[in-house]
């Protein structure tokens, strides 16, 4: 086994070549206790499906709706409302409203708008590409929500600062930045909500109208989940785009095929999502004793659900009640960006490593040698 073989599912996320390690995990038992990590691992399609579908496997530990370091802060107030972080009633109705509103988005229009935005300017350097991976998806979402173009750069920067509060790797300065960014985001959304009547057809309008219809009245909850749409877009879509750029670099023949047949871009992205996904794991906590095929997981345990060990089962967007409602939108945005950038990227010498993360695989590019 090579010396730098991944040692656990967290170091695998940013490893140069982790997929042999994931295959071995998938060949083992679907559910096992890992004594060195002091938690359970759910692996392979069977383990991942079983845990994500189980009603007693919750997204937060019992009695800890908000992590200790965020309790009583602006980030904590948002965190407490996110559909991603809730179960039961606080999840089901808001999730239905968000999924319905996201389902109304005109994907052809989104693709055309993003294609246009992604062309000016084209990424002309590794640093420009690193920024564009995050900015373009966030600009496209801000546009969908109904924000004016002059607001997009600040919204994108605040969203990147906000998501730092969701990572256990963030330091004190990043957490402080996340709090300031949260207040700025809430303020911008509050102003936009007051203008809501002026924005028929926007995603913001559809979410608010859907919330009213469904009897979801907690305005703080709606606001928090609007911020959540930006934060959920941020890392995951940057990772999909970045990993697609890596695939084009490693397999140059793909670029030739795709420029001859651009209708193949969506299929190419689906393959990237299967073979080099952006979200490698997620976590669940047992709300009671749970039995899976004879294996008993006691109440109060953490299960790391290793999505990347089940990639061939197309689990990159999750499964069950928390499945991602943004898949089509992410693909429309990523297809447009790559179509716009492909020519410029071919001329750009690139090397890459990965941003530090325990769950998201996002390349960070630097000037490299032309292969
Ligand atoms: C390539 C891009 C994306 C990937 C790989 C991705 C992946 C995921 C995954 C794996 C989950 C489930 C997490 C879990 O069960 O623990 C999830 C949830 C979610 N995603 Fe995405 N996502 C992407 C883009 C987006 C976009 C663009 C949006 C918004 C338009 C979005 C909105 C959400 C929301 C709101 C949830 C929470 C759903 C719930 O808890 O019920 N995602 N995403």
mmCIF file of C-alpha atoms in Angstrom, residues 131-364:
data_model
loop_
_atom_site.group_PDB
_atom_site.id
_atom_site.type_symbol
_atom_site.label_atom_id
_atom_site.label_comp_id
_atom_site.label_asym_id
_atom_site.label_seq_id
_atom_site.Cartn_x
_atom_site.Cartn_y
_atom_site.Cartn_z
ATOM 1 C CA UNK A 131 -12.408 32.737 -7.733
ATOM 2 C CA UNK A 132 -14.709 31.899 -10.631
ATOM 3 C CA UNK A 133 -15.428 28.367 -9.295
ATOM 4 C CA UNK A 134 -17.103 29.941 -6.275
ATOM 5 C CA UNK A 135 -18.371 33.182 -7.734
ATOM 6 C CA UNK A 136 -20.220 32.065 -10.841
ATOM 7 C CA UNK A 137 -22.584 29.620 -9.098
ATOM 8 C CA UNK A 138 -23.267 32.190 -6.381
ATOM 9 C CA UNK A 139 -23.841 34.969 -8.926
ATOM 10 C CA UNK A 140 -26.253 32.703 -10.801
ATOM 11 C CA UNK A 141 -28.155 31.926 -7.569
ATOM 12 C CA UNK A 142 -28.211 35.595 -6.503
ATOM 13 C CA UNK A 143 -29.597 36.442 -9.942
ATOM 14 C CA UNK A 144 -32.275 33.733 -9.634
ATOM 15 C CA UNK A 145 -33.250 35.003 -6.188
ATOM 16 C CA UNK A 146 -33.749 38.485 -7.607
ATOM 17 C CA UNK A 147 -30.685 40.437 -6.444
ATOM 18 C CA UNK A 148 -29.322 43.183 -8.731
ATOM 19 C CA UNK A 149 -25.887 42.497 -10.317
ATOM 20 C CA UNK A 150 -24.175 45.228 -8.270
ATOM 21 C CA UNK A 151 -24.909 43.167 -5.116
ATOM 22 C CA UNK A 152 -23.584 39.813 -6.343
ATOM 23 C CA UNK A 153 -19.865 40.176 -5.486
ATOM 24 C CA UNK A 154 -20.585 41.162 -1.859
ATOM 25 C CA UNK A 155 -23.199 38.407 -1.512
ATOM 26 C CA UNK A 156 -20.749 35.828 -2.842
ATOM 27 C CA UNK A 157 -17.987 36.997 -0.476
ATOM 28 C CA UNK A 158 -20.329 36.943 2.547
ATOM 29 C CA UNK A 159 -21.603 33.489 1.618
ATOM 30 C CA UNK A 160 -18.043 32.151 1.515
ATOM 31 C CA UNK A 161 -17.391 33.760 4.908
ATOM 32 C CA UNK A 162 -20.654 32.345 6.307
ATOM 33 C CA UNK A 163 -19.957 28.725 5.291
ATOM 34 C CA UNK A 164 -16.804 28.825 7.425
ATOM 35 C CA UNK A 165 -19.089 28.520 10.478
ATOM 36 C CA UNK A 166 -20.212 25.100 9.206
ATOM 37 C CA UNK A 167 -16.693 23.640 9.165
ATOM 38 C CA UNK A 168 -15.025 22.184 12.253
ATOM 39 C CA UNK A 169 -11.685 23.266 10.738
ATOM 40 C CA UNK A 170 -12.416 27.009 11.011
ATOM 41 C CA UNK A 171 -10.358 29.149 13.395
ATOM 42 C CA UNK A 172 -11.485 32.038 15.614
ATOM 43 C CA UNK A 173 -10.924 34.691 12.963
ATOM 44 C CA UNK A 174 -12.958 32.720 10.408
ATOM 45 C CA UNK A 175 -15.778 32.251 12.912
ATOM 46 C CA UNK A 176 -15.802 35.985 13.692
ATOM 47 C CA UNK A 177 -15.900 36.695 9.935
ATOM 48 C CA UNK A 178 -18.822 34.294 9.588
ATOM 49 C CA UNK A 179 -20.825 36.187 12.222
ATOM 50 C CA UNK A 180 -20.278 39.530 10.483
ATOM 51 C CA UNK A 181 -21.149 38.001 7.105
ATOM 52 C CA UNK A 182 -24.352 36.512 8.512
ATOM 53 C CA UNK A 183 -25.590 39.875 9.646
ATOM 54 C CA UNK A 184 -24.799 41.400 6.253
ATOM 55 C CA UNK A 185 -26.581 38.571 4.401
ATOM 56 C CA UNK A 186 -29.658 38.811 6.618
ATOM 57 C CA UNK A 187 -29.800 42.549 6.095
ATOM 58 C CA UNK A 188 -29.643 42.185 2.279
ATOM 59 C CA UNK A 189 -32.313 39.493 2.259
ATOM 60 C CA UNK A 190 -34.546 41.575 4.544
ATOM 61 C CA UNK A 191 -34.349 44.510 2.138
ATOM 62 C CA UNK A 192 -35.041 42.244 -0.848
ATOM 63 C CA UNK A 193 -38.004 40.679 0.946
ATOM 64 C CA UNK A 194 -39.507 44.112 1.491
ATOM 65 C CA UNK A 195 -39.298 44.573 -2.290
ATOM 66 C CA UNK A 196 -40.837 41.188 -2.853
ATOM 67 C CA UNK A 197 -43.905 42.546 -4.642
ATOM 68 C CA UNK A 198 -41.557 44.021 -7.228
ATOM 69 C CA UNK A 199 -40.023 40.660 -8.034
ATOM 70 C CA UNK A 200 -42.649 38.341 -9.494
ATOM 71 C CA UNK A 201 -41.023 35.326 -11.104
ATOM 72 C CA UNK A 202 -37.932 35.418 -8.876
ATOM 73 C CA UNK A 203 -36.956 32.435 -6.777
ATOM 74 C CA UNK A 204 -37.334 34.606 -3.675
ATOM 75 C CA UNK A 205 -40.911 35.373 -4.652
ATOM 76 C CA UNK A 206 -41.680 31.696 -5.222
ATOM 77 C CA UNK A 207 -40.206 30.658 -1.862
ATOM 78 C CA UNK A 208 -42.143 33.340 0.024
ATOM 79 C CA UNK A 209 -45.403 32.574 -1.816
ATOM 80 C CA UNK A 210 -44.923 28.846 -1.212
ATOM 81 C CA UNK A 211 -44.200 29.430 2.477
ATOM 82 C CA UNK A 212 -47.422 31.436 2.843
ATOM 83 C CA UNK A 213 -49.442 28.762 1.101
ATOM 84 C CA UNK A 214 -47.956 25.965 3.203
ATOM 85 C CA UNK A 215 -48.553 27.849 6.461
ATOM 86 C CA UNK A 216 -44.813 28.242 7.092
ATOM 87 C CA UNK A 217 -45.050 31.556 8.864
ATOM 88 C CA UNK A 218 -41.790 31.855 10.780
ATOM 89 C CA UNK A 219 -40.218 34.710 8.817
ATOM 90 C CA UNK A 220 -36.856 34.101 10.514
ATOM 91 C CA UNK A 221 -37.013 30.530 9.257
ATOM 92 C CA UNK A 222 -37.718 31.632 5.693
ATOM 93 C CA UNK A 223 -34.878 34.174 5.812
ATOM 94 C CA UNK A 224 -32.445 31.610 7.215
ATOM 95 C CA UNK A 225 -33.302 29.103 4.504
ATOM 96 C CA UNK A 226 -32.883 31.721 1.785
ATOM 97 C CA UNK A 227 -29.349 32.249 3.104
ATOM 98 C CA UNK A 228 -29.159 28.440 3.151
ATOM 99 C CA UNK A 229 -29.778 28.307 -0.608
ATOM 100 C CA UNK A 230 -26.623 30.365 -1.144
ATOM 101 C CA UNK A 231 -24.566 28.422 1.408
ATOM 102 C CA UNK A 232 -25.638 25.019 0.036
ATOM 103 C CA UNK A 233 -24.695 26.159 -3.466
ATOM 104 C CA UNK A 234 -21.265 27.437 -2.452
ATOM 105 C CA UNK A 235 -18.788 24.625 -1.751
ATOM 106 C CA UNK A 236 -20.652 21.788 -3.447
ATOM 107 C CA UNK A 237 -20.979 23.492 -6.832
ATOM 108 C CA UNK A 238 -17.439 24.910 -6.695
ATOM 109 C CA UNK A 239 -16.274 21.338 -6.118
ATOM 110 C CA UNK A 240 -18.265 19.940 -9.028
ATOM 111 C CA UNK A 241 -16.865 22.625 -11.348
ATOM 112 C CA UNK A 242 -13.312 22.218 -10.092
ATOM 113 C CA UNK A 243 -13.385 18.428 -10.344
ATOM 114 C CA UNK A 244 -14.732 18.747 -13.893
ATOM 115 C CA UNK A 245 -11.806 21.032 -14.759
ATOM 116 C CA UNK A 246 -9.463 18.369 -13.344
ATOM 117 C CA UNK A 247 -11.168 15.679 -15.459
ATOM 118 C CA UNK A 248 -10.703 17.781 -18.608
ATOM 119 C CA UNK A 249 -7.046 18.247 -17.722
ATOM 120 C CA UNK A 250 -6.403 14.581 -17.010
ATOM 121 C CA UNK A 251 -8.341 13.366 -20.063
ATOM 122 C CA UNK A 252 -7.651 15.966 -22.783
ATOM 123 C CA UNK A 253 -9.545 13.905 -25.367
ATOM 124 C CA UNK A 254 -12.755 14.859 -23.503
ATOM 125 C CA UNK A 255 -12.356 18.507 -24.540
ATOM 126 C CA UNK A 256 -12.167 17.527 -28.206
ATOM 127 C CA UNK A 257 -15.276 15.349 -27.915
ATOM 128 C CA UNK A 258 -17.206 18.022 -26.040
ATOM 129 C CA UNK A 259 -16.378 20.839 -28.399
ATOM 130 C CA UNK A 260 -17.607 18.667 -31.279
ATOM 131 C CA UNK A 261 -20.754 17.669 -29.369
ATOM 132 C CA UNK A 262 -21.629 20.246 -26.653
ATOM 133 C CA UNK A 263 -24.864 18.364 -25.908
ATOM 134 C CA UNK A 264 -22.621 15.855 -24.070
ATOM 135 C CA UNK A 265 -21.723 18.358 -21.282
ATOM 136 C CA UNK A 266 -24.537 17.271 -18.899
ATOM 137 C CA UNK A 267 -23.510 13.613 -19.277
ATOM 138 C CA UNK A 268 -19.871 14.539 -18.690
ATOM 139 C CA UNK A 269 -20.819 16.322 -15.447
ATOM 140 C CA UNK A 270 -22.860 13.365 -14.261
ATOM 141 C CA UNK A 271 -19.770 11.188 -14.765
ATOM 142 C CA UNK A 272 -17.636 13.652 -12.780
ATOM 143 C CA UNK A 273 -20.266 13.527 -10.022
ATOM 144 C CA UNK A 274 -19.993 9.734 -9.973
ATOM 145 C CA UNK A 275 -16.236 9.283 -10.295
ATOM 146 C CA UNK A 276 -14.856 12.367 -8.537
ATOM 147 C CA UNK A 277 -17.724 13.857 -6.496
ATOM 148 C CA UNK A 278 -17.560 17.097 -4.524
ATOM 149 C CA UNK A 279 -19.300 15.957 -1.323
ATOM 150 C CA UNK A 280 -17.595 12.848 0.066
ATOM 151 C CA UNK A 281 -19.393 12.289 3.348
ATOM 152 C CA UNK A 282 -22.150 13.486 5.645
ATOM 153 C CA UNK A 283 -23.032 12.674 9.243
ATOM 154 C CA UNK A 284 -25.950 11.184 11.098
ATOM 155 C CA UNK A 285 -26.638 10.637 14.821
ATOM 156 C CA UNK A 286 -28.785 7.845 16.248
ATOM 157 C CA UNK A 287 -31.808 9.218 18.112
ATOM 158 C CA UNK A 288 -32.504 5.740 19.549
ATOM 159 C CA UNK A 289 -30.970 2.252 19.362
ATOM 160 C CA UNK A 290 -31.007 1.253 15.703
ATOM 161 C CA UNK A 291 -30.517 -2.169 14.150
ATOM 162 C CA UNK A 292 -29.233 -2.670 10.628
ATOM 163 C CA UNK A 293 -29.144 -6.289 9.430
ATOM 164 C CA UNK A 294 -28.226 -7.578 12.859
ATOM 165 C CA UNK A 295 -25.749 -4.781 13.718
ATOM 166 C CA UNK A 296 -26.909 -2.735 16.701
ATOM 167 C CA UNK A 297 -25.948 0.924 16.830
ATOM 168 C CA UNK A 298 -26.819 2.330 20.259
ATOM 169 C CA UNK A 299 -28.581 5.644 20.770
ATOM 170 C CA UNK A 300 -26.387 8.758 20.677
ATOM 171 C CA UNK A 301 -23.747 7.464 18.244
ATOM 172 C CA UNK A 302 -22.292 9.359 15.291
ATOM 173 C CA UNK A 303 -22.315 7.655 11.891
ATOM 174 C CA UNK A 304 -20.088 9.003 9.118
ATOM 175 C CA UNK A 305 -21.977 8.240 5.910
ATOM 176 C CA UNK A 306 -19.278 7.786 3.273
ATOM 177 C CA UNK A 307 -21.110 8.901 0.119
ATOM 178 C CA UNK A 308 -17.920 8.645 -1.950
ATOM 179 C CA UNK A 309 -17.701 4.907 -1.256
ATOM 180 C CA UNK A 310 -21.024 4.517 -3.082
ATOM 181 C CA UNK A 311 -20.477 6.877 -5.996
ATOM 182 C CA UNK A 312 -21.440 4.339 -8.625
ATOM 183 C CA UNK A 313 -24.860 4.246 -6.999
ATOM 184 C CA UNK A 314 -25.241 7.976 -7.801
ATOM 185 C CA UNK A 315 -25.423 9.104 -4.189
ATOM 186 C CA UNK A 316 -23.465 12.328 -4.648
ATOM 187 C CA UNK A 317 -26.601 14.386 -3.973
ATOM 188 C CA UNK A 318 -27.649 12.280 -0.992
ATOM 189 C CA UNK A 319 -30.711 10.081 -0.556
ATOM 190 C CA UNK A 320 -33.906 9.943 1.489
ATOM 191 C CA UNK A 321 -35.654 12.864 3.175
ATOM 192 C CA UNK A 322 -32.577 15.139 3.131
ATOM 193 C CA UNK A 323 -31.753 14.533 -0.540
ATOM 194 C CA UNK A 324 -30.466 17.641 -2.322
ATOM 195 C CA UNK A 325 -33.221 19.720 -3.945
ATOM 196 C CA UNK A 326 -30.649 21.688 -5.994
ATOM 197 C CA UNK A 327 -29.278 18.992 -8.299
ATOM 198 C CA UNK A 328 -30.785 20.229 -11.587
ATOM 199 C CA UNK A 329 -29.855 23.801 -10.770
ATOM 200 C CA UNK A 330 -26.278 22.852 -9.916
ATOM 201 C CA UNK A 331 -25.981 20.932 -13.185
ATOM 202 C CA UNK A 332 -27.453 23.754 -15.284
ATOM 203 C CA UNK A 333 -25.014 26.241 -13.742
ATOM 204 C CA UNK A 334 -21.993 23.956 -14.016
ATOM 205 C CA UNK A 335 -22.768 22.992 -17.623
ATOM 206 C CA UNK A 336 -22.962 26.653 -18.621
ATOM 207 C CA UNK A 337 -19.732 27.605 -16.830
ATOM 208 C CA UNK A 338 -17.747 24.779 -18.379
ATOM 209 C CA UNK A 339 -19.101 25.454 -21.853
ATOM 210 C CA UNK A 340 -18.063 29.079 -21.472
ATOM 211 C CA UNK A 341 -14.631 28.321 -20.013
ATOM 212 C CA UNK A 342 -13.521 25.217 -21.904
ATOM 213 C CA UNK A 343 -11.596 27.030 -24.657
ATOM 214 C CA UNK A 344 -9.836 29.411 -22.248
ATOM 215 C CA UNK A 345 -8.943 26.582 -19.857
ATOM 216 C CA UNK A 346 -7.195 24.597 -22.573
ATOM 217 C CA UNK A 347 -4.589 27.366 -22.810
ATOM 218 C CA UNK A 348 -4.093 27.654 -19.035
ATOM 219 C CA UNK A 349 -1.211 25.722 -17.415
ATOM 220 C CA UNK A 350 -2.629 24.321 -14.163
ATOM 221 C CA UNK A 351 -1.534 22.307 -11.138
ATOM 222 C CA UNK A 352 -3.822 21.625 -8.191
ATOM 223 C CA UNK A 353 -4.195 20.499 -4.600
ATOM 224 C CA UNK A 354 -7.406 20.549 -2.540
ATOM 225 C CA UNK A 355 -8.819 23.083 -0.086
ATOM 226 C CA UNK A 356 -8.681 21.795 3.514
ATOM 227 C CA UNK A 357 -12.028 20.141 4.302
ATOM 228 C CA UNK A 358 -13.399 17.071 6.082
ATOM 229 C CA UNK A 359 -16.220 16.527 3.587
ATOM 230 C CA UNK A 360 -15.905 18.604 0.383
ATOM 231 C CA UNK A 361 -13.409 17.956 -2.417
ATOM 232 C CA UNK A 362 -12.678 21.337 -3.994
ATOM 233 C CA UNK A 363 -9.524 21.774 -6.110
ATOM 234 C CA UNK A 364 -7.412 24.865 -5.638
#
